[in-house]
Amino acid sequence: MSVKRILQYFKPPSGWILSVNFLIALLVGLFVYSLYVSNAVSYLSDEPETCINCHVMRPEFSSWQHSSHKNVAVCNDCHVPQDNVFSKYFFKAKDGLRHATIFTLRTEPQVIKMHEAGIKVVQENCKACHFELNQQVGLLDVNGNNYVHGVGKLCWDCHREVPHGRVKGLSTTPYARVPLLESPVPEWIKDYLKKTTK
Amino acid sequence: MKPWLGWMLFFLTVVAVFFIGLLASNIMERRTEAQFLDRDKIDVQPFEPRNEVWGINHPKQYETYMATSDTNFVSKHNGSKKIDMLARYPSLVVLWAGYAFSKEYNQARGHYYAVKDVTDILRTGAPDENAESPMPATCWTCKSPDVPRLMNNNGVKEFYDGNWAGHGSEVVNPIGCADCHDSESMELKITRPALIEAFNRMGKDINESTHQEMRSLVCAQCHVEYYFNKEKPYKGVPYLTFPWDNGMSVEEIEAYYDAMNFSDWTHGLSKTPMIKAQHPGYELYLTGIHAKRGVACADCHMPYKSEGGVKFTDHKIQSPLNNVSNSCQVCHRQSALELTNNVNDNMDKVISVRSELEHLLVDAHIEAQFAWSKGATEEQMKDALMDIRHAQWRWDFAAASHGGAFHAPIETLRILGTGIAKAQDARLKIGTVLRKLGFDGEVPKPDLSTKELAQSYIGLDMVELNKEKAEFLKNVVPIWLEKANERESQWTQYEMAKAVKY
């Protein structure tokens, strides 16, 4: 069976084309709408505000915002690989989908901790930026692989406050002033509604 | 096409659309959550003086702030308990003869008591419809978040103008949230014009301060040396002014006052034109090692605190000696006992030198009084009195800074050391005057061993003062509070903890 024949097989009878187009467009539209309300495009960027699309990340955002790293590094600088663009976006997609699933199913833990993959990435990024500073320190053994095998330490085993602090949890920063998500309803509709409801 | 395939496609699409719809509404739901989760419960209005209203949004900060009502902590020399300092150091009565401080002077309590204590103390007198308070309205400036409200409503000059009793019904909320915070952003904020004006005169812009500097500067709005300038910028208005134009050292401020012939009062015994050092806490702190290492007031007096997984600033502003683990021990690894002993050792030494100067000053005042009684002339006494003025200014600068012995022990001892030299100079000069007047004996010294003896020696009628005050507290203050309640009952009411006034 060639591809052409398969397509032929699914093709609706000519009298139905209009209705089927309409119904498929509805399905696609609903899908596009989901992408729109979830700010899906923002995930391609490096903006730290993207990470608080989900409110459970607010404590991480605000503790970073008050840390010394604020001026030099955003979330992605530490939490996604920086070696090449392919591994960066592959990791982003993988990690992002996991996070999205957890958030959607409401299974986020009270205290969010990094998993093995994340630990390895962050550890390499510490070393990448602080390379010069650590020239006199033997860093070969400081890596995620050694850590998961129970040998060696990680940077933040000693630098414990960097950068999110030691007190962590979903309720840790109840007063944090983090940027709120913008309303999905565009301004012009709001303006119009304001005018008409007056 | 087989009919069942059509139906299967149909149902599969229904299921797919259904789940995409569920996903979309899940996203919307969680977006909506974000609008309410951890958001402010109410909009605190600018210049909102009621601390309990701010407390609705920030219960942890508010509860710890309310804990400044705790008066149980007593350190070796200070603490949060109301202690009668005139009884502890009767010499102070003589040093302040002719000045209201000789009537009553206590160890300060927490911010919670700011309004109550200034109202209760004998220094503010017993104003009623027939009598004014001996103090101007300016005295309220550092007592309450009602002050920025009034300054905003009526103007700064208008706030300072008039008698202390004039704002009695207006200033009722003790020092609190709006004194240091912006109501919208919660950022630290300078709310008193005197500090901003002092910075401007020094050619500095306070808006360029870093966050870490602001964590001290909000305190420096009040915990500084100041005076009331009745000439500038408005004639006849006691305008709160910081004397920092030449610099913040004891000599530079002294030169500033000398150049303008300023005196707070004329001493009751020695007739010296005196300067009362207020509380140059910030100025002395700046010369100490902690300030030089970038430690702010809030780092030790309002350290971080963890409570149920939340880390926040402890708003129980107090002596770090009552919270060594969260203040000192964040940087110093020694035991709490050892650290406390270190502080006490410094304080003991500074206070022992301060006592030397204190007793020299008492002698100097009494000897000067004796010289006047023997017929000394102003010309003869002039130099000696200037020495007394400068010596006591130094004593007061060290004593009134309260924490100076800890904040800057070396500078405090230097100040006291130069003060001792000046006090001895004064006594030598008075001795010379006495010999010229033909007196060669020992100047008789009265018994000043208790507060009561000292107060009766300088001629204070304490029974009358206390009686007037009691009547004022009984008859006038309740009317003030009633007026305040009436005013605040017309403001937006929120469901909240019971208000604390006065």
XYZ file of C-alpha atoms in Angstrom:
700
model
C 0.000 0.000 0.000
C 1.628 3.252 -1.089
C 1.385 6.488 0.898
C -0.838 7.892 -1.740
C -3.283 5.059 -1.262
C -3.344 5.520 2.498
C -4.122 9.191 2.102
C -6.719 8.306 -0.467
C -8.217 5.937 2.069
C -8.664 8.674 4.699
C -9.832 11.292 2.248
C -13.471 12.071 2.945
C -15.980 11.833 0.156
C -16.182 15.042 -1.845
C -19.496 16.047 -0.328
C -17.939 16.001 3.147
C -14.725 17.973 2.459
C -16.095 21.280 3.748
C -17.377 19.902 7.058
C -14.253 17.794 7.688
C -11.966 20.807 7.009
C -14.024 22.828 9.431
C -13.868 20.178 12.158
C -10.121 19.590 11.764
C -9.549 23.349 11.907
C -11.482 23.413 15.198
C -9.179 20.747 16.558
C -6.051 22.570 15.395
C -7.399 25.875 16.720
C -7.965 24.401 20.125
C -4.426 23.061 20.076
C -3.019 26.459 19.058
C -5.060 28.090 21.801
C -3.476 25.729 24.355
C -0.047 26.696 23.096
C -1.045 30.365 23.367
C -2.365 30.284 26.953
C 0.605 28.215 28.085
C 3.035 30.824 26.680
C 4.612 27.959 24.743
C 6.748 30.224 22.557
C 8.439 31.743 25.619
C 10.081 28.391 26.321
C 12.341 28.882 23.350
C 13.863 31.972 25.013
C 16.292 32.379 27.931
C 14.072 34.829 29.837
C 13.962 33.934 33.553
C 10.324 35.051 33.637
C 9.527 31.986 31.514
C 10.277 29.748 34.454
C 7.555 31.382 36.563
C 4.927 30.645 33.963
C 4.353 27.963 36.586
C 3.867 29.561 39.980
C 5.616 26.728 41.831
C 8.913 28.154 40.570
C 8.360 31.496 42.322
C 10.519 30.669 45.380
C 13.368 29.707 43.024
C 12.853 32.849 40.975
C 12.738 35.216 43.918
C 15.685 33.667 45.742
C 17.712 33.965 42.533
C 16.425 37.520 42.133
C 17.893 38.423 45.522
C 21.167 36.593 44.963
C 24.481 37.795 43.635
C 23.979 35.616 40.551
C 21.107 37.854 39.496
C 23.465 40.249 37.755
C 25.439 37.648 35.834
C 23.324 34.587 35.174
C 19.712 33.683 34.399
C 18.034 30.322 35.054
C 19.139 28.777 31.786
C 22.792 29.751 32.238
C 22.984 27.200 35.051
C 20.140 24.777 34.487
C 20.500 23.803 30.816
C 23.673 22.566 29.086
C 25.742 25.265 27.456
C 28.066 23.093 25.378
C 26.073 23.283 22.106
C 22.714 24.399 20.871
C 21.461 20.860 20.177
C 22.084 19.466 23.634
C 20.722 22.699 25.094
C 17.366 22.407 23.324
C 17.200 18.648 23.695
C 17.671 19.014 27.448
C 15.216 21.878 27.571
C 12.575 19.835 25.771
C 13.145 16.774 27.935
C 13.235 18.609 31.245
C 10.463 20.974 30.214
C 8.068 18.192 29.325
C 8.768 16.467 32.631
C 8.104 19.704 34.523
C 4.959 20.388 32.495
C 3.634 16.921 33.234
C 4.309 17.225 36.957
C 2.721 20.665 37.135
C -0.304 19.590 35.108
C -0.894 16.526 37.272
C -0.318 18.571 40.442
C 2.316 16.192 41.700
C 4.939 18.798 42.550
C 6.698 18.051 45.846
C 6.653 20.549 48.714
C 10.397 20.950 48.366
C 11.668 20.914 44.813
C 15.067 19.288 44.449
C 17.242 18.734 41.413
C 17.383 15.289 39.839
C 20.461 13.523 38.610
C 20.396 14.959 35.093
C 19.987 18.495 36.433
C 22.782 18.054 38.954
C 25.228 17.059 36.237
C 24.291 20.035 34.076
C 24.514 22.599 36.868
C 27.830 21.251 38.124
C 29.394 21.603 34.679
C 28.026 25.146 34.367
C 29.542 26.173 37.716
C 32.897 25.100 36.416
C 32.408 26.694 33.015
C 31.947 30.208 34.451
C 34.247 29.946 37.447
C 37.046 28.380 35.438
C 39.598 31.150 35.941
C 38.827 31.446 39.622
C 39.402 27.743 40.124
C 42.610 27.307 38.163
C 44.494 26.569 41.348
C 41.821 24.156 42.569
C 41.710 20.617 41.203
C 38.206 20.395 39.789
C 38.521 17.201 37.783
C 36.908 15.173 40.518
C 34.152 17.680 41.090
C 31.525 16.448 38.668
C 28.070 14.995 38.609
C 29.161 11.499 37.602
C 31.432 11.088 40.575
C 28.732 12.497 42.804
C 26.068 10.018 41.743
C 28.536 7.216 42.337
C 29.066 8.423 45.867
C 32.551 9.815 45.403
C 33.451 13.468 45.480
C 31.504 16.585 46.243
C 29.573 19.208 44.335
C 30.250 22.936 44.444
C 27.081 23.594 46.433
C 27.855 20.961 49.024
C 30.016 23.705 50.544
C 28.622 26.868 48.905
C 25.268 25.990 50.349
C 23.531 29.340 50.006
C 24.294 29.683 46.291
C 22.051 30.981 44.955
C 18.641 29.856 46.240
C 19.459 29.768 49.955
C 19.104 26.924 52.378
C 15.480 27.376 53.342
C 13.534 25.953 50.399
C 9.975 24.984 49.744
C 6.801 25.977 47.923
C 5.807 28.275 50.788
C 9.218 29.786 51.381
C 8.729 33.195 49.818
C 5.162 34.217 50.540
C 5.903 37.915 50.042
C 8.087 37.652 46.957
C 7.304 40.317 44.434
C 7.665 38.351 41.229
C 6.254 39.465 37.898
C 2.735 38.187 37.312
C 1.685 36.478 34.120
C 0.073 38.842 31.709
C -3.561 38.237 30.961
C -4.126 36.150 27.812
C -6.887 38.543 26.791
C -5.346 41.218 24.547
C -5.525 44.874 25.539
C -7.720 45.905 22.625
C -10.425 43.483 23.683
C -10.241 44.742 27.253
C -10.462 48.342 26.055
C -13.408 47.465 23.876
C -15.151 45.672 26.748
C -14.522 48.595 29.055
C -16.106 50.964 26.553
C -19.115 48.784 25.869
C -19.862 47.978 29.490
C -19.842 51.636 30.551
C -14.800 2.862 3.473
C -15.969 0.661 6.264
C -18.558 2.376 8.505
C -16.904 1.321 11.778
C -13.689 3.121 10.756
C -15.601 6.375 10.330
C -17.100 5.988 13.756
C -13.751 5.140 15.295
C -12.179 8.268 13.784
C -15.083 10.271 15.067
C -14.757 9.022 18.636
C -10.975 9.260 18.672
C -11.255 12.902 17.622
C -13.836 13.525 20.321
C -11.466 12.086 22.907
C -8.520 14.110 21.557
C -10.490 17.370 21.583
C -11.813 16.559 25.014
C -8.307 16.102 26.401
C -6.866 19.160 24.685
C -9.800 21.043 26.188
C -8.986 19.639 29.614
C -5.348 20.667 29.178
C -6.348 24.168 28.151
C -8.603 24.574 31.168
C -5.919 23.127 33.453
C -3.503 25.761 32.158
C -6.137 28.457 32.703
C -6.828 27.199 36.201
C -3.177 27.330 37.197
C -2.806 30.755 35.651
C -5.718 31.926 37.767
C -4.132 30.425 40.886
C -1.050 32.509 40.219
C -3.147 35.660 40.445
C -4.157 34.873 44.009
C -1.418 32.713 45.457
C 0.881 34.651 47.799
C -0.547 37.937 46.608
C -1.287 40.871 48.889
C -4.654 40.483 50.555
C -5.382 44.198 50.538
C -3.995 47.284 48.835
C -2.200 49.254 51.530
C -2.699 52.928 50.742
C 0.228 55.384 50.698
C 0.762 57.034 54.109
C -1.307 54.352 55.871
C -0.212 54.861 59.494
C -2.041 51.878 61.027
C 0.578 49.169 61.444
C -2.095 46.503 61.865
C -3.361 47.230 58.342
C 0.073 46.454 56.888
C 0.050 43.384 59.112
C -2.808 41.875 57.092
C -0.465 41.408 54.134
C 2.662 40.652 56.163
C 1.663 38.757 59.292
C 5.130 37.404 60.091
C 6.779 40.801 59.936
C 3.913 42.341 61.866
C 3.963 39.737 64.619
C 7.698 40.112 65.131
C 7.303 43.890 65.089
C 4.661 43.579 67.805
C 7.208 41.605 69.825
C 9.097 44.879 70.377
C 6.574 45.213 73.195
C 8.680 42.655 75.079
C 10.468 44.405 77.929
C 11.979 41.383 79.594
C 15.476 41.512 78.195
C 18.076 43.077 80.435
C 21.704 43.093 79.324
C 24.518 44.145 81.592
C 24.132 47.828 80.746
C 21.062 48.240 78.540
C 18.243 46.040 77.258
C 14.556 46.555 76.554
C 13.371 47.221 80.079
C 12.371 50.679 81.203
C 15.153 51.576 83.633
C 15.315 54.880 85.511
C 18.715 56.085 84.351
C 18.700 59.100 86.654
C 18.410 56.766 89.623
C 21.206 54.599 88.288
C 23.468 57.572 87.511
C 22.391 60.499 89.761
C 25.221 62.610 88.313
C 23.137 62.980 85.162
C 20.667 65.187 87.057
C 23.457 67.686 87.714
C 24.848 67.477 84.189
C 21.405 68.350 82.789
C 20.422 70.954 85.411
C 18.082 73.485 83.847
C 17.174 71.076 81.034
C 14.154 68.786 80.852
C 16.302 65.647 80.865
C 16.992 66.227 84.574
C 13.295 65.564 85.282
C 13.119 62.061 83.874
C 15.331 59.938 81.677
C 14.825 56.209 81.108
C 16.368 53.350 79.239
C 14.424 53.304 75.974
C 11.978 50.503 75.296
C 11.009 48.998 71.931
C 9.446 50.896 69.026
C 6.059 49.624 70.183
C 6.205 52.112 73.080
C 7.378 55.144 71.082
C 4.176 57.139 71.426
C 3.315 55.969 74.923
C 6.720 56.729 76.371
C 7.009 60.222 74.899
C 3.537 60.980 76.234
C 4.191 59.522 79.675
C 7.562 61.128 80.325
C 7.863 64.226 82.497
C 9.944 65.997 79.851
C 6.903 66.651 77.643
C 5.097 68.251 80.573
C 1.373 68.378 81.203
C -0.277 70.486 78.505
C -3.987 71.276 78.743
C -6.217 74.151 77.631
C -4.360 76.519 79.961
C -0.780 75.356 79.594
C 1.516 74.404 76.744
C 4.047 71.613 76.729
C 7.656 72.742 77.118
C 8.380 70.827 73.908
C 7.662 71.816 70.298
C 5.667 69.770 67.786
C 8.975 68.737 66.211
C 9.440 66.252 69.075
C 6.876 63.971 67.448
C 8.905 63.627 64.257
C 10.484 60.314 65.150
C 7.612 58.745 67.007
C 5.082 57.551 64.490
C 4.046 56.703 60.929
C 1.372 59.341 61.441
C 4.172 61.867 60.916
C 4.724 61.297 57.169
C 0.926 61.325 56.824
C 0.655 64.716 58.521
C 3.651 66.126 56.637
C 2.042 65.014 53.393
C -1.351 66.468 54.323
C -0.275 69.755 55.878
C 3.310 70.409 54.811
C 6.619 69.877 56.552
C 6.917 73.397 57.942
C 3.362 73.269 59.237
C 4.135 69.986 60.987
C 7.139 71.395 62.836
C 5.383 74.643 63.727
C 3.616 74.881 67.042
C 3.466 73.169 70.400
C 3.942 69.487 71.135
C 0.372 69.217 72.390
C -0.907 70.349 68.987
C -0.390 66.916 67.410
C -1.507 64.957 70.474
C -4.630 63.618 68.805
C -2.939 63.129 65.435
C 0.098 61.047 66.359
C -1.136 57.804 67.905
C 0.381 54.870 65.989
C 3.816 53.868 67.286
C 6.866 53.729 64.995
C 6.124 51.089 62.416
C 5.727 49.981 58.830
C 5.189 53.273 57.009
C 8.248 54.807 58.656
C 10.612 52.681 56.587
C 8.587 51.059 53.794
C 6.929 52.115 50.585
C 3.319 50.975 50.705
C 3.218 49.686 47.149
C 6.601 48.055 46.565
C 7.582 47.440 50.223
C 11.019 48.814 49.306
C 12.873 50.647 52.018
C 12.060 54.321 51.895
C 13.261 57.509 53.594
C 10.169 59.181 54.975
C 11.690 62.010 57.021
C 12.898 65.157 55.296
C 15.744 65.896 57.738
C 17.966 63.056 56.498
C 17.348 63.854 52.834
C 18.091 67.551 53.474
C 21.282 66.703 55.376
C 22.445 64.538 52.476
C 21.689 67.337 50.030
C 23.730 69.832 52.078
C 26.629 67.387 52.077
C 26.308 67.220 48.277
C 25.059 63.639 48.304
C 21.932 62.141 46.781
C 20.284 59.680 49.129
C 18.485 58.057 46.194
C 21.791 56.673 44.991
C 22.243 54.612 48.151
C 22.564 50.868 47.747
C 20.085 48.492 49.317
C 22.639 47.574 51.974
C 23.134 51.276 52.825
C 19.377 51.718 52.996
C 19.261 48.988 55.636
C 21.109 51.460 57.869
C 19.801 54.741 56.462
C 16.187 54.055 57.386
C 17.449 53.858 60.983
C 19.552 57.000 60.462
C 16.332 58.957 59.951
C 16.108 59.060 63.746
C 19.092 57.455 65.483
C 21.361 60.436 64.822
C 22.468 63.723 66.347
C 20.029 66.519 65.512
C 18.916 69.945 66.647
C 15.969 72.271 66.103
C 16.953 75.230 63.937
C 14.673 78.144 64.821
C 16.269 80.497 62.262
C 16.529 78.468 59.074
C 14.808 77.687 56.798
C 11.838 79.373 58.527
C 12.200 81.964 61.247
C 10.521 80.861 64.450
C 9.870 77.267 63.347
C 11.940 74.644 65.208
C 13.043 72.854 62.051
C 14.564 69.427 62.585
C 18.133 69.624 61.228
C 21.126 67.263 61.231
C 24.419 69.137 61.905
C 26.483 67.223 59.366
C 27.518 70.082 57.051
C 31.193 69.899 58.138
C 31.235 66.160 58.737
C 29.962 63.680 61.299
C 32.804 63.550 63.839
C 32.346 64.969 67.324
C 34.772 67.842 66.543
C 33.193 68.673 63.198
C 29.690 68.824 64.648
C 31.003 70.861 67.594
C 32.610 73.355 65.172
C 29.279 73.551 63.339
C 27.407 74.445 66.552
C 30.132 76.836 67.762
C 30.125 78.689 64.441
C 26.399 79.399 64.743
C 26.563 80.115 68.493
C 24.029 77.388 69.062
C 23.106 76.130 72.480
C 20.281 73.819 73.539
C 20.070 75.396 76.978
C 22.020 77.389 79.560
C 23.180 75.199 82.383
C 21.284 75.785 85.626
C 24.362 75.749 87.860
C 27.372 76.772 85.792
C 25.501 79.030 83.290
C 27.319 77.241 80.462
C 25.747 77.432 76.993
C 25.303 73.676 76.561
C 24.859 71.391 73.604
C 22.769 68.290 74.225
C 24.002 65.418 72.143
C 20.922 63.487 71.090
C 21.669 59.957 70.009
C 24.498 59.933 67.486
C 24.175 56.180 67.014
C 24.569 56.233 63.238
C 27.503 58.654 63.244
C 29.476 56.570 65.740
C 28.539 53.280 64.114
C 30.042 54.554 60.853
C 33.459 54.839 62.512
C 33.404 51.268 63.790
C 34.733 48.083 62.288
C 31.329 46.566 61.533
C 30.296 49.529 59.403
C 33.638 49.452 57.638
C 33.060 45.813 56.752
C 29.685 46.709 55.279
C 27.483 45.373 58.065
C 24.188 47.281 58.230
C 22.079 48.050 61.308
C 19.494 45.516 60.161
C 22.090 42.739 59.876
C 22.406 42.551 63.671
C 19.295 44.290 64.972
C 16.878 42.631 62.517
C 18.590 39.388 61.459
C 16.941 36.771 59.284
C 14.693 34.295 60.951
C 13.292 30.957 59.769
C 9.797 29.920 60.671
C 8.001 26.981 59.098
C 10.159 26.935 55.999
C 9.938 30.687 55.509
C 12.985 32.887 55.891
C 12.186 36.510 56.675
C 13.561 39.562 58.421
C 12.906 39.547 62.148
C 11.131 42.840 62.817
C 11.633 42.546 66.549
C 14.232 45.281 66.525
C 16.259 44.734 69.672
C 19.656 44.296 71.261
C 21.572 41.626 69.318
C 22.694 40.351 72.727
C 19.192 38.921 73.047
C 19.640 37.016 69.781
C 23.325 36.182 69.509
C 22.789 33.057 67.431
C 21.120 34.896 64.566
C 23.202 38.059 64.759
C 26.822 37.634 65.921
C 27.143 33.942 65.238
C 26.194 34.259 61.591
C 29.776 35.512 61.116
C 31.606 34.728 64.384
C 32.130 31.120 65.399
C 32.648 31.697 69.120
C 30.117 30.716 71.734
C 27.285 33.055 72.626
C 28.678 33.409 76.132
C 32.094 34.429 74.894
C 30.711 36.909 72.379
C 28.455 38.463 75.010
C 31.406 38.713 77.367
C 33.429 40.453 74.649
C 30.712 43.054 74.246
C 30.323 43.489 77.995
C 34.084 43.863 78.450
C 34.152 46.687 75.928
C 31.143 48.331 77.521
C 32.574 48.015 81.042
C 35.764 49.741 79.992
C 34.046 52.514 78.077
C 31.590 53.098 80.907
C 34.393 53.259 83.484
C 36.099 56.018 81.461
C 32.743 57.706 80.887
C 32.157 57.735 84.665
C 35.491 59.506 85.175
C 34.407 62.240 82.803
C 30.936 62.297 84.343
C 32.307 63.027 87.814
C 34.765 65.619 86.515
C 31.866 67.379 84.819
C 29.755 67.376 87.976
C 32.706 68.936 89.835
C 33.253 71.471 87.067
C 29.583 72.582 87.101
C 29.530 72.923 90.879
C 32.842 74.749 90.973
C 31.670 77.123 88.254
C 28.474 77.761 90.218
C 30.633 78.461 93.285
C 32.837 80.853 91.275
C 29.739 82.803 90.149
C 28.619 83.051 93.766
C 32.018 84.465 94.669
C 31.485 87.240 92.134
C 33.285 85.950 89.055
C 32.677 87.957 85.867
C 31.545 86.657 82.525
C 34.872 87.613 81.030
C 36.723 85.548 83.661
C 34.453 82.528 83.217
C 34.163 82.537 79.438
C 37.034 80.154 78.630
C 36.231 77.722 81.422
C 32.589 77.541 80.313
C 33.596 76.804 76.730
C 35.665 73.920 78.050
C 32.706 72.614 80.062
C 30.499 72.931 76.959
C 32.928 70.946 74.851
C 33.693 68.382 77.552
C 30.050 67.611 78.231
C 29.284 67.565 74.518
C 31.868 64.787 74.248
C 30.536 62.949 77.290
C 27.000 63.140 75.926
C 28.069 62.128 72.412
C 29.566 58.957 73.864
C 26.815 58.314 76.407
C 23.756 59.098 74.280
C 24.913 56.980 71.365
C 23.967 54.026 73.654
C 25.630 51.346 71.533
C 28.801 53.361 70.949
C 30.871 51.190 73.258
C 30.121 48.280 70.958
C 29.674 50.005 67.586
C 32.906 51.999 67.798
C 34.823 51.398 71.040
C 38.010 53.153 69.946
C 36.297 56.287 68.670
C 34.109 56.367 71.783
C 37.162 56.151 74.047
C 38.937 58.821 71.983
C 35.952 61.121 72.420
C 35.831 60.473 76.162
C 39.612 60.944 76.435
C 39.550 64.377 74.810
C 36.506 65.158 76.981
C 38.464 64.391 80.144
C 41.255 66.746 79.029
C 38.723 69.508 78.397
C 36.940 68.972 81.712
C 40.240 69.138 83.596
C 41.146 72.319 81.663
C 37.842 73.809 82.771
C 38.492 72.951 86.413
C 42.008 74.400 86.287
C 40.672 77.607 84.777
C 37.920 77.870 87.400
C 40.548 77.254 90.107
C 42.556 80.166 88.728
C 39.480 82.390 88.735
C 38.725 81.402 92.340
C 42.263 82.227 93.459
C 42.005 85.617 91.736
C 38.811 86.163 93.709
C 40.747 85.378 96.867
C 39.345 81.912 97.498
C 41.947 79.312 98.280
C 40.019 76.440 99.890
C 38.193 73.356 98.739
C 34.928 74.072 96.899
C 32.142 72.564 99.057
C 30.487 69.572 97.325
C 26.851 68.768 98.028
C 25.655 65.206 98.589
C 24.394 64.031 95.205
C 24.387 60.340 95.858
C 20.762 59.743 94.872
C 18.443 61.005 92.181
C 16.196 62.682 94.757
C 19.084 64.554 96.431
C 20.398 65.688 93.051
C 16.973 66.824 91.842
C 16.293 68.791 94.985
C 19.803 70.313 94.741
C 19.098 71.701 91.248
C 15.721 72.949 92.467
C 13.177 70.651 90.814
C 9.769 70.229 92.443
C 9.245 66.594 91.523
C 6.016 66.214 93.515
C 4.346 68.970 91.531
C 5.700 67.710 88.174
C 4.468 64.189 88.834
C 1.060 65.439 89.957
C 0.578 67.535 86.817
C 1.642 64.647 84.631
C -0.778 62.246 86.302
C -3.646 64.676 85.711
C -2.597 65.159 82.100
C -2.573 61.409 81.539
C -5.951 61.093 83.198
C -7.760 64.045 81.629
C -6.102 65.071 78.368
C -4.707 61.915 76.770
C -8.070 60.068 76.675
C -9.547 62.993 74.727
C -6.662 62.821 72.240
C -7.226 59.108 71.773
C -10.951 59.552 71.343
C -10.359 62.098 68.587
C -7.854 59.754 66.951
C -10.322 56.879 67.059
C -12.993 59.014 65.519
C -10.652 60.014 62.682
C -9.500 56.480 61.993
C -13.022 55.072 62.149
C -13.749 57.083 59.011
C -10.933 55.416 57.109
C -11.300 52.119 55.257
C -11.883 49.381 57.817
C -10.392 45.954 57.350
C -10.880 42.737 59.233
C -7.724 42.586 61.281
C -5.992 42.157 64.587
C -6.965 44.610 67.292
C -5.271 47.943 66.904
C -2.631 49.129 69.306
C -2.627 52.815 70.060
C -0.682 54.918 72.515
